[in-house]
Amino acid sequence: MTFDVQGVAIDIDGTITYKDRSLNCRAVEAIRKLKVPVVLATGNISCYARTTAKLIGASDIVICENGGVVRFEYDGEDIVLGDIAKCLKAVEILGNHFDIEILDSEYRKSEVCLRRNFGLEEGKKILKEAGLEGVKLIDSGFAYHITDANVGKGKALKYICDELGIPVEKFVAIGDSENDIDLIEIAGIGVAVANADIKLKERADIVVSRKNGDGVVEAFEFLNLI
């Protein structure tokens, strides 16, 4: 397949890692071979993302908190794109209905992360009935995230591309979860690994046959990136 790839954006958990979050070393080796900028995109916190990027050794550019935070350098600053205040209001509302458990609260700057111990669709319905606008309740497969509706991994990638001077249409994006949909849609080519959420597969340009990091390697080979 011929495509002028000028950058690659890759989700972390479930995409270059196994379910237990251990890194697929074949994927790491493949990422290190890329000759274009690499952006790691995750729903996780900044310190997790930048440490993962540093250990992989390909790039320091990361998208964190589902697009609510981006950073360009390991020792640089978090650029916060999301408004956490409205997310905290959503937590109050959900707390009236569920025994919620907040995760990583001391580290998150743009969103709120919750344990997956209540029904996602029921939670969405409650927020809608409460008339709370401007937030999204999403499932990364590892946790629930209440995010600013005005941010997303895709918008964060566009922000990064504008800063780098690279058209976002020249990026390949690879993911596994529903929260990667806007990421793969804004990129020139969107790839879903074999273990991906069905909604992501329906939106992807390419669905590879292998899971997790092996699927990432398969995508790189198919696109002649390595």
mmCIF file of C-alpha atoms in Angstrom:
data_model
loop_
_atom_site.group_PDB
_atom_site.id
_atom_site.type_symbol
_atom_site.label_atom_id
_atom_site.label_comp_id
_atom_site.label_asym_id
_atom_site.label_seq_id
_atom_site.Cartn_x
_atom_site.Cartn_y
_atom_site.Cartn_z
ATOM 1 C CA MET A 1 0.000 0.000 0.000
ATOM 2 C CA THR A 2 1.393 3.402 -0.988
ATOM 3 C CA PHE A 3 0.767 6.304 1.373
ATOM 4 C CA ASP A 4 2.922 9.327 2.160
ATOM 5 C CA VAL A 5 3.301 8.719 5.896
ATOM 6 C CA GLN A 6 4.820 11.654 7.767
ATOM 7 C CA GLY A 7 3.872 10.608 11.297
ATOM 8 C CA VAL A 8 2.399 7.789 13.380
ATOM 9 C CA ALA A 9 0.056 8.105 16.389
ATOM 10 C CA ILE A 10 -0.339 4.999 18.541
ATOM 11 C CA ASP A 11 -2.524 4.250 21.540
ATOM 12 C CA ILE A 12 -0.694 2.594 24.434
ATOM 13 C CA ASP A 13 -2.858 0.303 26.587
ATOM 14 C CA GLY A 14 -4.308 -2.596 24.621
ATOM 15 C CA THR A 15 -2.521 -1.508 21.462
ATOM 16 C CA ILE A 16 1.202 -1.771 22.158
ATOM 17 C CA THR A 17 0.574 -3.564 25.451
ATOM 18 C CA TYR A 18 -1.119 -6.784 26.417
ATOM 19 C CA LYS A 19 -4.244 -6.767 28.607
ATOM 20 C CA ASP A 20 -2.052 -6.751 31.723
ATOM 21 C CA ARG A 21 -0.343 -3.571 30.407
ATOM 22 C CA SER A 22 3.007 -5.237 29.831
ATOM 23 C CA LEU A 23 4.709 -3.941 26.687
ATOM 24 C CA ASN A 24 4.864 -6.044 23.553
ATOM 25 C CA CYS A 25 8.594 -5.960 22.824
ATOM 26 C CA ARG A 26 8.131 -6.671 19.114
ATOM 27 C CA ALA A 27 6.045 -3.499 18.881
ATOM 28 C CA VAL A 28 8.700 -1.523 20.749
ATOM 29 C CA GLU A 29 11.396 -2.723 18.368
ATOM 30 C CA ALA A 30 9.213 -1.832 15.378
ATOM 31 C CA ILE A 31 8.435 1.660 16.696
ATOM 32 C CA ARG A 32 12.149 2.329 17.108
ATOM 33 C CA LYS A 33 12.634 1.590 13.404
ATOM 34 C CA LEU A 34 10.194 4.270 12.255
ATOM 35 C CA LYS A 35 11.697 7.207 10.369
ATOM 36 C CA VAL A 36 8.825 9.606 11.105
ATOM 37 C CA PRO A 37 7.602 11.397 14.269
ATOM 38 C CA VAL A 38 5.799 9.117 16.724
ATOM 39 C CA VAL A 39 3.011 10.321 19.020
ATOM 40 C CA LEU A 40 1.853 8.046 21.846
ATOM 41 C CA ALA A 41 -1.802 8.641 22.727
ATOM 42 C CA THR A 42 -3.412 7.410 25.931
ATOM 43 C CA GLY A 43 -6.211 7.964 28.390
ATOM 44 C CA ASN A 44 -3.634 7.634 31.127
ATOM 45 C CA ILE A 45 -1.807 10.394 32.995
ATOM 46 C CA SER A 46 1.113 12.488 31.805
ATOM 47 C CA CYS A 47 3.842 10.847 33.896
ATOM 48 C CA TYR A 48 2.771 7.407 32.673
ATOM 49 C CA ALA A 49 2.745 8.494 29.027
ATOM 50 C CA ARG A 50 6.048 10.358 29.028
ATOM 51 C CA THR A 51 7.817 7.561 30.899
ATOM 52 C CA THR A 52 6.493 4.999 28.412
ATOM 53 C CA ALA A 53 7.637 7.199 25.538
ATOM 54 C CA LYS A 54 11.081 7.651 27.056
ATOM 55 C CA LEU A 55 11.524 3.917 27.671
ATOM 56 C CA ILE A 56 10.479 3.097 24.103
ATOM 57 C CA GLY A 57 12.940 5.713 22.915
ATOM 58 C CA ALA A 58 11.228 6.887 19.738
ATOM 59 C CA SER A 59 9.769 10.279 20.670
ATOM 60 C CA ASP A 60 8.813 12.431 23.663
ATOM 61 C CA ILE A 61 5.546 13.654 22.099
ATOM 62 C CA VAL A 62 2.482 12.327 23.924
ATOM 63 C CA ILE A 63 -1.266 12.796 24.148
ATOM 64 C CA CYS A 64 -2.568 12.128 27.666
ATOM 65 C CA GLU A 65 -5.931 12.025 29.425
ATOM 66 C CA ASN A 66 -7.800 11.252 26.192
ATOM 67 C CA GLY A 67 -6.616 14.439 24.550
ATOM 68 C CA GLY A 68 -7.009 16.728 27.536
ATOM 69 C CA VAL A 69 -3.230 17.078 27.938
ATOM 70 C CA VAL A 70 -0.365 17.086 25.433
ATOM 71 C CA ARG A 71 3.369 17.492 25.847
ATOM 72 C CA PHE A 72 6.282 17.740 23.428
ATOM 73 C CA GLU A 73 9.323 17.109 25.618
ATOM 74 C CA TYR A 74 10.103 14.749 28.474
ATOM 75 C CA ASP A 75 11.278 17.656 30.637
ATOM 76 C CA GLY A 76 8.744 20.073 29.165
ATOM 77 C CA GLU A 77 5.397 21.242 30.496
ATOM 78 C CA ASP A 78 1.936 19.736 30.263
ATOM 79 C CA ILE A 79 -0.269 21.709 27.898
ATOM 80 C CA VAL A 80 -3.785 21.389 29.289
ATOM 81 C CA LEU A 81 -6.534 21.498 26.676
ATOM 82 C CA GLY A 82 -9.482 20.280 28.769
ATOM 83 C CA ASP A 83 -11.565 21.876 31.541
ATOM 84 C CA ILE A 84 -11.685 19.624 34.594
ATOM 85 C CA ALA A 85 -14.261 21.760 36.457
ATOM 86 C CA LYS A 86 -17.224 20.493 34.455
ATOM 87 C CA CYS A 87 -15.942 16.930 34.872
ATOM 88 C CA LEU A 88 -15.962 17.317 38.651
ATOM 89 C CA LYS A 89 -19.594 18.423 38.468
ATOM 90 C CA ALA A 90 -20.384 15.195 36.638
ATOM 91 C CA VAL A 91 -18.680 13.245 39.430
ATOM 92 C CA GLU A 92 -21.000 14.870 41.966
ATOM 93 C CA ILE A 93 -24.040 13.810 39.978
ATOM 94 C CA LEU A 94 -22.880 10.225 39.490
ATOM 95 C CA GLY A 95 -21.938 10.017 43.155
ATOM 96 C CA ASN A 96 -25.616 10.441 44.042
ATOM 97 C CA HIS A 97 -26.396 7.193 42.232
ATOM 98 C CA PHE A 98 -23.313 4.975 42.430
ATOM 99 C CA ASP A 99 -20.556 4.075 44.867
ATOM 100 C CA ILE A 100 -17.901 5.592 42.620
ATOM 101 C CA GLU A 101 -14.151 5.272 43.037
ATOM 102 C CA ILE A 102 -11.941 8.034 41.625
ATOM 103 C CA LEU A 103 -8.543 7.010 40.254
ATOM 104 C CA ASP A 104 -5.330 9.051 39.900
ATOM 105 C CA SER A 105 -7.025 12.218 41.147
ATOM 106 C CA GLU A 106 -3.748 13.799 42.281
ATOM 107 C CA TYR A 107 -2.288 13.564 38.765
ATOM 108 C CA ARG A 108 -5.139 14.340 36.375
ATOM 109 C CA LYS A 109 -5.441 17.900 35.103
ATOM 110 C CA SER A 110 -8.210 17.782 32.506
ATOM 111 C CA GLU A 111 -10.513 14.866 33.318
ATOM 112 C CA VAL A 112 -11.687 12.481 36.041
ATOM 113 C CA CYS A 113 -10.967 8.750 35.932
ATOM 114 C CA LEU A 114 -13.325 6.252 37.615
ATOM 115 C CA ARG A 115 -13.304 2.555 38.449
ATOM 116 C CA ARG A 116 -15.476 0.507 36.055
ATOM 117 C CA ASN A 117 -17.884 -0.582 38.798
ATOM 118 C CA PHE A 118 -21.200 0.730 37.444
ATOM 119 C CA GLY A 119 -23.110 0.565 34.190
ATOM 120 C CA LEU A 120 -21.655 2.870 31.547
ATOM 121 C CA GLU A 121 -24.891 3.436 29.645
ATOM 122 C CA GLU A 122 -26.789 4.020 32.897
ATOM 123 C CA GLY A 123 -24.185 6.603 33.869
ATOM 124 C CA LYS A 124 -24.531 8.365 30.524
ATOM 125 C CA LYS A 125 -28.313 8.430 30.928
ATOM 126 C CA ILE A 126 -28.066 9.974 34.391
ATOM 127 C CA LEU A 127 -25.765 12.756 33.174
ATOM 128 C CA LYS A 128 -28.072 13.454 30.241
ATOM 129 C CA GLU A 129 -31.162 13.595 32.452
ATOM 130 C CA ALA A 130 -29.315 15.965 34.801
ATOM 131 C CA GLY A 131 -28.888 18.352 31.883
ATOM 132 C CA LEU A 132 -25.118 18.449 32.264
ATOM 133 C CA GLU A 133 -23.601 19.524 28.971
ATOM 134 C CA GLY A 134 -20.027 19.675 27.808
ATOM 135 C CA VAL A 135 -18.778 16.345 29.187
ATOM 136 C CA LYS A 136 -18.364 12.807 27.864
ATOM 137 C CA LEU A 137 -18.376 9.558 29.824
ATOM 138 C CA ILE A 138 -16.213 7.064 27.944
ATOM 139 C CA ASP A 139 -14.793 3.591 28.529
ATOM 140 C CA SER A 140 -11.135 2.981 27.676
ATOM 141 C CA GLY A 141 -11.456 -0.700 28.514
ATOM 142 C CA PHE A 142 -9.344 -0.126 31.614
ATOM 143 C CA ALA A 143 -11.345 2.647 33.345
ATOM 144 C CA TYR A 144 -14.188 5.102 32.820
ATOM 145 C CA HIS A 145 -13.221 8.671 31.960
ATOM 146 C CA ILE A 146 -15.258 11.835 32.359
ATOM 147 C CA THR A 147 -13.769 14.214 29.830
ATOM 148 C CA ASP A 148 -14.373 17.681 28.482
ATOM 149 C CA ALA A 149 -16.543 17.147 25.385
ATOM 150 C CA ASN A 150 -14.461 19.728 23.531
ATOM 151 C CA VAL A 151 -11.288 17.595 23.635
ATOM 152 C CA GLY A 152 -10.299 14.214 22.279
ATOM 153 C CA LYS A 153 -7.277 12.301 21.056
ATOM 154 C CA GLY A 154 -8.055 13.396 17.498
ATOM 155 C CA LYS A 155 -8.203 17.096 18.331
ATOM 156 C CA ALA A 156 -5.022 16.749 20.361
ATOM 157 C CA LEU A 157 -3.279 15.148 17.381
ATOM 158 C CA LYS A 158 -4.422 18.035 15.194
ATOM 159 C CA TYR A 159 -2.982 20.456 17.773
ATOM 160 C CA ILE A 160 0.341 18.604 17.700
ATOM 161 C CA CYS A 161 0.391 18.453 13.909
ATOM 162 C CA ASP A 162 -0.178 22.202 13.682
ATOM 163 C CA GLU A 163 2.767 22.760 16.022
ATOM 164 C CA LEU A 164 4.981 20.361 14.042
ATOM 165 C CA GLY A 165 3.895 21.701 10.673
ATOM 166 C CA ILE A 166 2.735 18.284 9.466
ATOM 167 C CA PRO A 167 -0.722 17.805 7.874
ATOM 168 C CA VAL A 168 -2.769 15.531 10.129
ATOM 169 C CA GLU A 169 -3.884 13.713 6.972
ATOM 170 C CA LYS A 170 -0.308 12.449 6.624
ATOM 171 C CA PHE A 171 -0.519 10.568 9.925
ATOM 172 C CA VAL A 172 -1.343 6.911 10.485
ATOM 173 C CA ALA A 173 -3.221 6.277 13.746
ATOM 174 C CA ILE A 174 -3.530 2.900 15.481
ATOM 175 C CA GLY A 175 -5.807 2.026 18.384
ATOM 176 C CA ASP A 176 -7.994 -0.541 20.120
ATOM 177 C CA SER A 177 -10.713 1.246 22.101
ATOM 178 C CA GLU A 178 -13.775 3.377 21.539
ATOM 179 C CA ASN A 179 -11.838 6.380 22.845
ATOM 180 C CA ASP A 180 -9.505 6.025 19.846
ATOM 181 C CA ILE A 181 -12.276 6.610 17.284
ATOM 182 C CA ASP A 182 -11.698 10.325 16.790
ATOM 183 C CA LEU A 183 -7.942 9.651 16.600
ATOM 184 C CA ILE A 184 -8.198 7.173 13.730
ATOM 185 C CA GLU A 185 -10.848 9.250 11.971
ATOM 186 C CA ILE A 186 -8.807 12.453 11.831
ATOM 187 C CA ALA A 187 -5.663 10.673 10.598
ATOM 188 C CA GLY A 188 -5.113 9.882 6.944
ATOM 189 C CA ILE A 189 -5.244 6.158 7.701
ATOM 190 C CA GLY A 190 -6.875 4.679 10.782
ATOM 191 C CA VAL A 191 -5.919 1.193 11.927
ATOM 192 C CA ALA A 192 -7.672 -1.107 14.423
ATOM 193 C CA VAL A 193 -5.795 -4.015 15.968
ATOM 194 C CA ALA A 194 -7.568 -7.389 16.055
ATOM 195 C CA ASN A 195 -8.605 -7.055 19.714
ATOM 196 C CA ALA A 196 -10.190 -3.638 19.106
ATOM 197 C CA ASP A 197 -13.677 -2.577 20.125
ATOM 198 C CA ILE A 198 -16.210 -3.324 17.377
ATOM 199 C CA LYS A 199 -17.112 0.374 17.100
ATOM 200 C CA LEU A 200 -13.497 1.227 16.363
ATOM 201 C CA LYS A 201 -13.223 -1.536 13.774
ATOM 202 C CA GLU A 202 -16.284 -0.157 11.992
ATOM 203 C CA ARG A 203 -14.586 3.247 11.623
ATOM 204 C CA ALA A 204 -11.081 2.011 10.763
ATOM 205 C CA ASP A 205 -9.621 2.032 7.270
ATOM 206 C CA ILE A 206 -7.604 -1.095 8.088
ATOM 207 C CA VAL A 207 -8.330 -3.888 10.577
ATOM 208 C CA VAL A 208 -5.277 -6.091 11.058
ATOM 209 C CA SER A 209 -5.472 -9.804 11.848
ATOM 210 C CA ARG A 210 -3.230 -9.786 14.920
ATOM 211 C CA LYS A 211 -3.832 -8.504 18.438
ATOM 212 C CA ASN A 212 -2.126 -5.781 20.447
ATOM 213 C CA GLY A 213 1.496 -5.057 19.589
ATOM 214 C CA ASP A 214 1.671 -7.841 17.023
ATOM 215 C CA GLY A 215 -1.099 -6.030 15.189
ATOM 216 C CA VAL A 216 0.920 -2.820 15.308
ATOM 217 C CA VAL A 217 3.860 -4.601 13.691
ATOM 218 C CA GLU A 218 1.506 -6.042 11.068
ATOM 219 C CA ALA A 219 0.204 -2.558 10.267
ATOM 220 C CA PHE A 220 3.731 -1.152 9.926
ATOM 221 C CA GLU A 221 4.678 -3.961 7.567
ATOM 222 C CA PHE A 222 1.512 -3.567 5.494
ATOM 223 C CA LEU A 223 2.159 0.162 5.112
ATOM 224 C CA ASN A 224 5.858 -0.417 4.343
ATOM 225 C CA LEU A 225 6.968 1.639 7.346
ATOM 226 C CA ILE A 226 9.537 -0.919 8.501
#
